[in-house]
Short mmCIF file of C-alpha atoms in Angstrom, two decimals:
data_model
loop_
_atom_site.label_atom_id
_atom_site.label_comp_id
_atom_site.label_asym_id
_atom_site.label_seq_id
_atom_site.Cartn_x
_atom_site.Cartn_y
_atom_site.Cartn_z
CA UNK F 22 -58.77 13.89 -11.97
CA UNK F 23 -56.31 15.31 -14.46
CA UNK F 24 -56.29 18.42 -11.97
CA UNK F 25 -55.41 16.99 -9.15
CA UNK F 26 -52.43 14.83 -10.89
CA UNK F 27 -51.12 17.71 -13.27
CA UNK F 28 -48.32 19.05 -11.14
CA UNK F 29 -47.24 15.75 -10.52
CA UNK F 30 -46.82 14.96 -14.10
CA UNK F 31 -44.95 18.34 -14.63
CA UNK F 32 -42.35 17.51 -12.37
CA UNK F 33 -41.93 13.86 -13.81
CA UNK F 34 -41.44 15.25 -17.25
CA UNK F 35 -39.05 18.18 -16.13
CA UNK F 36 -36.79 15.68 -14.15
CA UNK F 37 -37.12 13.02 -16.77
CA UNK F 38 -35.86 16.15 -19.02
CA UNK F 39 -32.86 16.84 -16.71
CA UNK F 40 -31.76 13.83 -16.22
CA UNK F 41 -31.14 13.04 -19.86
CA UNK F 42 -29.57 15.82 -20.29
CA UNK F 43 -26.93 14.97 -17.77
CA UNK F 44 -26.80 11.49 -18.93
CA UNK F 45 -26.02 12.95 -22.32
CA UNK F 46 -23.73 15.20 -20.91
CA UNK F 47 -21.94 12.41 -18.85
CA UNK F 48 -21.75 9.50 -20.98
CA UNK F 49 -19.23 11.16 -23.73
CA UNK F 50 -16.55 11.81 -20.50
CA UNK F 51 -17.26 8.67 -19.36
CA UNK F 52 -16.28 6.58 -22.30
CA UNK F 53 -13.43 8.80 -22.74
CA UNK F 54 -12.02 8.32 -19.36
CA UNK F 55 -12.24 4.24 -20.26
CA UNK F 56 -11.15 4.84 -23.24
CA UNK F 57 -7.54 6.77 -22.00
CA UNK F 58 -7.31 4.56 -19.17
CA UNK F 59 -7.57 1.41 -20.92
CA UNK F 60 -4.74 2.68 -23.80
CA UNK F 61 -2.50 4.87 -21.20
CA UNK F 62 -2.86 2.71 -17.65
CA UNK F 63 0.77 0.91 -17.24
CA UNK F 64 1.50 -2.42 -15.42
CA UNK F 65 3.97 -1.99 -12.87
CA UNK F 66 7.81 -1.84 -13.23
CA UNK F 67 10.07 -4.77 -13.14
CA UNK F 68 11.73 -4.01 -9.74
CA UNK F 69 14.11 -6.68 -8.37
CA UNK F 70 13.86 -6.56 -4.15
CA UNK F 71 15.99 -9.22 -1.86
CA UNK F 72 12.95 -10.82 -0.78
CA UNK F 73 11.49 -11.76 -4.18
CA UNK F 74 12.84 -15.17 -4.67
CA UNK F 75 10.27 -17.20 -3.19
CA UNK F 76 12.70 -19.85 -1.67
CA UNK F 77 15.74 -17.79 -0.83
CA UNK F 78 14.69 -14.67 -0.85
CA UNK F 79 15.29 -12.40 2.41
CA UNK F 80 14.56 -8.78 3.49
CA UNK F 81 17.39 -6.32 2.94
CA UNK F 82 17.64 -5.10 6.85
CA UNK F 83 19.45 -1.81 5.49
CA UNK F 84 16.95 -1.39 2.72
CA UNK F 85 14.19 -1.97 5.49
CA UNK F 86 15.39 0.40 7.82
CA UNK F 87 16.00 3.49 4.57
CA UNK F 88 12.30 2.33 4.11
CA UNK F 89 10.80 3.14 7.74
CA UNK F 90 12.95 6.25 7.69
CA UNK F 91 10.44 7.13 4.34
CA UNK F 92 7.62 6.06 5.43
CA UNK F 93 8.38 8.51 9.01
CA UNK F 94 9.31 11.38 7.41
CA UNK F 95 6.89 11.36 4.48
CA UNK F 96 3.92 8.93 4.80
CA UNK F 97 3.16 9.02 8.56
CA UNK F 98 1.81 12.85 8.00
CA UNK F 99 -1.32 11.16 6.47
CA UNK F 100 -0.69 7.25 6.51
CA UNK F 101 -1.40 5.44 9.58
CA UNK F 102 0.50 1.84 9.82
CA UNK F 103 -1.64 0.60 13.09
CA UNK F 104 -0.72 -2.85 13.45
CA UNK F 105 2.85 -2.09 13.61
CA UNK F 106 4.55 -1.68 16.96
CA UNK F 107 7.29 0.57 17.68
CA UNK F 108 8.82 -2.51 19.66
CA UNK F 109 8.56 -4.84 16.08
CA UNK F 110 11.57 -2.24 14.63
CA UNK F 111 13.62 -4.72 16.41
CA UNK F 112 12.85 -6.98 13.68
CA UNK F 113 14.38 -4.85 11.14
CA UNK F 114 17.88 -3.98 12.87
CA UNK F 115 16.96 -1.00 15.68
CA UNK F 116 18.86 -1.45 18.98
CA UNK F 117 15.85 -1.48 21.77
CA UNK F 118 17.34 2.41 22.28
CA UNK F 119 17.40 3.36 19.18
CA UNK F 120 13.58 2.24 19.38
CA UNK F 121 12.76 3.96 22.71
CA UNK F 122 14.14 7.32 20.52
CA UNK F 123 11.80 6.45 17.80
CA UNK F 124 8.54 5.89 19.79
CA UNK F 125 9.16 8.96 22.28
CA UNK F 126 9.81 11.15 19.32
CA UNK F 127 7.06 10.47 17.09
CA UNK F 128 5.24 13.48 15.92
CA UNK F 129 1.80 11.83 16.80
CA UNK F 130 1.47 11.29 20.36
CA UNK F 131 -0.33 8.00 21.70
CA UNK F 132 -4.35 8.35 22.91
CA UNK F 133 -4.69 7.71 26.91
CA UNK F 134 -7.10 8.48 29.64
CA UNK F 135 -5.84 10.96 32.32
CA UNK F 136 -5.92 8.86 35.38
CA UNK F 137 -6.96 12.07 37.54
CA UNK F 138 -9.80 13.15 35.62
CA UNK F 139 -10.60 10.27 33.25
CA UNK F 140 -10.54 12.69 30.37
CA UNK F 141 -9.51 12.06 27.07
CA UNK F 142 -6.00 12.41 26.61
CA UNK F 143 -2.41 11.63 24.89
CA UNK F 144 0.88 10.79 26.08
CA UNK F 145 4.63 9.93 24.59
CA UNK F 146 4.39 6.48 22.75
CA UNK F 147 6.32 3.83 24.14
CA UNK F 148 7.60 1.15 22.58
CA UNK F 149 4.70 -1.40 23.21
CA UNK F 150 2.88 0.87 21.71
CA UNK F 151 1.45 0.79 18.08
CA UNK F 152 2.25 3.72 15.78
CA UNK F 153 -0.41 6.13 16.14
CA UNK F 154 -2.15 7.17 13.71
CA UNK F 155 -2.05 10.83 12.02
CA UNK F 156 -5.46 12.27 12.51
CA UNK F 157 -7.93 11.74 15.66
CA UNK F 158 -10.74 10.22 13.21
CA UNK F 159 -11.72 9.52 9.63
CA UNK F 160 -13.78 13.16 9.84
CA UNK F 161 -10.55 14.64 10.75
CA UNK F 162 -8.92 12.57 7.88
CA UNK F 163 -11.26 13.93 5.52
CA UNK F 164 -11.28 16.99 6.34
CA UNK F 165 -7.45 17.45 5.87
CA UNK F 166 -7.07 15.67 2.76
CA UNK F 167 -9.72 17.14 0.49
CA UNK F 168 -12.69 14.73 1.32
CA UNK F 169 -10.11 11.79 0.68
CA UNK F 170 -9.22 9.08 3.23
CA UNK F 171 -6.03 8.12 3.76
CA UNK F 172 -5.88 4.12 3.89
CA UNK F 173 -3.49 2.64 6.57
CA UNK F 174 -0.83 1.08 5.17
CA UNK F 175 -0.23 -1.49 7.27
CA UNK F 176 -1.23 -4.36 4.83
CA UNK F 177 -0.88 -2.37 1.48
CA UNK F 178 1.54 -4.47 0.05
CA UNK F 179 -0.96 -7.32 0.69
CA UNK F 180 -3.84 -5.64 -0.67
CA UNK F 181 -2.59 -4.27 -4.10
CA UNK F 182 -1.88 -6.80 -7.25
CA UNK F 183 1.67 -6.80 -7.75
CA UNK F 184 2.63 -5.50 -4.30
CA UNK F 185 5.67 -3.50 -3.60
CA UNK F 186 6.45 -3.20 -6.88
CA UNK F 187 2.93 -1.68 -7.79
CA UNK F 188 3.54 0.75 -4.60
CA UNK F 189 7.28 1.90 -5.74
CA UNK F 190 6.24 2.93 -9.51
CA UNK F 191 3.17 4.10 -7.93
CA UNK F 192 5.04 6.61 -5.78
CA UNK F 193 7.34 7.06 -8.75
CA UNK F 194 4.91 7.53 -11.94
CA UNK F 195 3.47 11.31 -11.49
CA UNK F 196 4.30 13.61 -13.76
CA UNK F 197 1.94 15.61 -16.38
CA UNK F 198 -0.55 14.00 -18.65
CA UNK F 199 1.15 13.00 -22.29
CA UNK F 200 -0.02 15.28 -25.02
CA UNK F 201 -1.07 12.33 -26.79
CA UNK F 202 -3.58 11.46 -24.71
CA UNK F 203 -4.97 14.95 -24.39
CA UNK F 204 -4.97 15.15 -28.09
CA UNK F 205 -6.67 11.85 -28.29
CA UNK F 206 -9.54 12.14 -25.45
CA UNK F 207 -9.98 15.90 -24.85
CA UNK F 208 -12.83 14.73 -22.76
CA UNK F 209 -10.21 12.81 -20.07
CA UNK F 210 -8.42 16.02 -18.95
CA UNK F 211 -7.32 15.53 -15.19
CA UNK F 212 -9.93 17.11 -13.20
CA UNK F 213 -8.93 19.72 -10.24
CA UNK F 214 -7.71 18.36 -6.79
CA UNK F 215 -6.75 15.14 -8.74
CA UNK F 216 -3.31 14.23 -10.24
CA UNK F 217 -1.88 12.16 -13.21
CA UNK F 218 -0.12 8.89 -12.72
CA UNK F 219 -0.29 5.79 -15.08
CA UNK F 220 0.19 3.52 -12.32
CA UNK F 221 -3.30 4.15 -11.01
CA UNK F 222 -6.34 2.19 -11.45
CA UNK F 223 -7.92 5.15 -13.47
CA UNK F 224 -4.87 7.15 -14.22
CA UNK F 225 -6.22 9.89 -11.65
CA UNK F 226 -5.28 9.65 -7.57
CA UNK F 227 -6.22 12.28 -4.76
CA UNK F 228 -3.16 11.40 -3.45
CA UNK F 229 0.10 14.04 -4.18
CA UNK F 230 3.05 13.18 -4.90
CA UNK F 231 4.32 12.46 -2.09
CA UNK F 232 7.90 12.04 -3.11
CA UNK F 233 9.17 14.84 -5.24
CA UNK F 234 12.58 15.78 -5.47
CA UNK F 235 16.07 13.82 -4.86
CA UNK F 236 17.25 14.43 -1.57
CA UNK F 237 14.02 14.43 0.13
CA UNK F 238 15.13 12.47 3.18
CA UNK F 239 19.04 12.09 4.29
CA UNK F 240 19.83 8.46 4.39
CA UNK F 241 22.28 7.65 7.28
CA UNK F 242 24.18 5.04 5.57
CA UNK F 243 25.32 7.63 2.41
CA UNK F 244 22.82 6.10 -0.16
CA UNK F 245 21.92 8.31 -2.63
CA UNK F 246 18.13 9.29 -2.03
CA UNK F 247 16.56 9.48 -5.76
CA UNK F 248 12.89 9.00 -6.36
CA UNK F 249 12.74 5.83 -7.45
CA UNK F 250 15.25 5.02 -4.66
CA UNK F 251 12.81 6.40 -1.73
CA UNK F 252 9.92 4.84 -3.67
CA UNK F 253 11.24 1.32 -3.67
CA UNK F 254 12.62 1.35 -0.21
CA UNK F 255 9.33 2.60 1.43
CA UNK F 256 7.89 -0.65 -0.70
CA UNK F 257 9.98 -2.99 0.82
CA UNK F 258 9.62 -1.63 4.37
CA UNK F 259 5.77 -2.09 3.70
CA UNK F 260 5.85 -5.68 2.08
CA UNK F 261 7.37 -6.19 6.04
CA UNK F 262 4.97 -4.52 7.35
CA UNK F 263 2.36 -6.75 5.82
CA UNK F 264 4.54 -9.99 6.10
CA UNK F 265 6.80 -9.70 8.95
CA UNK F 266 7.46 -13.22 8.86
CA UNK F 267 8.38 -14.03 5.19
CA UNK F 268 11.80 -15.45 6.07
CA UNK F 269 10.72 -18.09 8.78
CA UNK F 270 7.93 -18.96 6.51
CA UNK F 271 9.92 -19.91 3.72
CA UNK F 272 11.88 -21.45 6.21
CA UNK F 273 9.90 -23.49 7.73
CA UNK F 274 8.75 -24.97 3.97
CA UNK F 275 12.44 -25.18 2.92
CA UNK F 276 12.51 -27.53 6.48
CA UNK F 277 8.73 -29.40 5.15
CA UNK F 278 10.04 -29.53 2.33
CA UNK F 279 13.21 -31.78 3.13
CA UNK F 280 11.42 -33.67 5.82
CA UNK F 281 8.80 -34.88 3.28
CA UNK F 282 11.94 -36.10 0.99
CA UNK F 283 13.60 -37.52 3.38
CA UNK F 284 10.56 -39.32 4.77
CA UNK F 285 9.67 -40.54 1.14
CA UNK F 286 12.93 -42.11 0.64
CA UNK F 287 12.79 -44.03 3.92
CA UNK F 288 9.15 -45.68 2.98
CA UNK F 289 10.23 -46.41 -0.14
CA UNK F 290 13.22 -47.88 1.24
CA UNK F 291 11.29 -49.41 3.70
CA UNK F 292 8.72 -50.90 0.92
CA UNK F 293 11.52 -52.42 -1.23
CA UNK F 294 13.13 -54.00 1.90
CA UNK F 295 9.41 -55.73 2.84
CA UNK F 296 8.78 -56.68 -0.54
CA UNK F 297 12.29 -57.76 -1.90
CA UNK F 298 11.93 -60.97 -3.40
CA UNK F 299 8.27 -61.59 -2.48
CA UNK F 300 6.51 -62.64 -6.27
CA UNK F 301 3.31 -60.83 -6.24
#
């Protein structure tokens, strides 16, 4: 009996063997890593936008527009924003020409069907069209990007605690890892193909930087095009992206709002008139 189960227990043994020794080997890294991230992770910067005042607050159209010009020329090479039409720029302050330019222009062209053959195909977008995304499929996305997947950005802003202002210092936070931390967990050394920023959940992103000098992108309307400039105007195009209709929401509750007070002074005009001089 012990014959016929020998080999079996040799190969429990040897991978109970193995796999303590790479729990050993793991563990020390992996309460270093916690360690760093929990002393060395930042909050987000303080970062006033227009549209942060949640009565009165509005989008900065200009801002907006510096922000889609960003996200274009920068983010779009990986980023997709798919439930943003090229038409919805209207919103924002494009002429419907200006628009038509944008859509027939962009680098990705829109999927179709060749109405001859039925074949797969693409075409120029129009502007009914949704921005198309950067790569044919998440393989493709993959593939490109080092085994990473580049999330859409159309609700980012949404999705991430602390919103645009989590995305600008995101964008704006590389740089090197501090001595200090090296010197203090050895062990939590940036590995290859990753890169530093305090801004991120475990101070480690696949992500580049995506924004990395001044002057990056030309701004049509002479602002000066810093870092942290490109970084918070990119946020504030996507906090529109993800809530295009902030301002006639807070709108509509500034209306509620003074319907509700003007309807509680009536009743209670109305309830004193009733009851005036009526002895309970």
């Amino acid at each position: 009996m012990l014959r016929i189960f020998a080999p079996a227990i040799k190969y429990l043994v040897g991978l109970g063997f193995v796999s303590a020794l790479v729990i050993a080997f793991l563990m020390p890294r992996e309460a270093a890593v916690e360690s760093a991230t929990h002393e060395f992770h930042k909050h987000p910067r303080e970062i006033h936008f227009s549209f942060n005042n949640p009565v009165i607050g509005k989008f900065d159209r200009r801002q907006l527009q510096r922000g889609f010009q960003v996200y274009k020329e920068v983010c779009s090479a990986c980023h997709s924003a798919h439930l943003v039409a090229f038409r919805d720029l209207e919103e924002i302050g494009f002429t419907k020409p200006e628009v038509k330019a944008i859509a027939t222009q962009w680098a990705t062209e829109t999927p179709s069907v060749n109405p001859d053959t039925g074949e797969a195909a693409t075409r120029k977008s129009l502007p009914s069209d949704r921005i198309p995304t950067p790569y044919p499929n998440e393989v493709a996305a993959r593939a490109a990007n080092n085994n990473a997947l580049p999330p859409d950005l159309s609700l980012m802003a949404k999705a991430r605690e602390d919103g645009p202002a989590y995305i600008a210092s995101l964008l704006s936070g590389y740089g090197p890892q501090p001595a200090e931390l090296l010197a203090k967990f050895p062990d939590a050394k940036t590995p290859a193909g990753l890169h530093y920023n305090p801004y991120f959940a475990n101070l480690n992103i696949a992500m580049p930087p995506p924004l990395v000098a001044e002057g990056q992108v030309t701004y049509s309307d002479g602002t000066k095009a810093t870092v942290p400039q490109m970084a918070e105007d990119v946020a504030a195009f996507l906090e529109w992206t993800a809530e295009p209709k902030l301002e006639t929401r807070r709108r509509t509750g500034i209306a509620v709002v003074i319907f509700l007070l003007i309807a509680t002074g009536l009743a209670f005009g109305a309830y004193k008139n009733i009851w005036a001089g009526k002895k309970h």
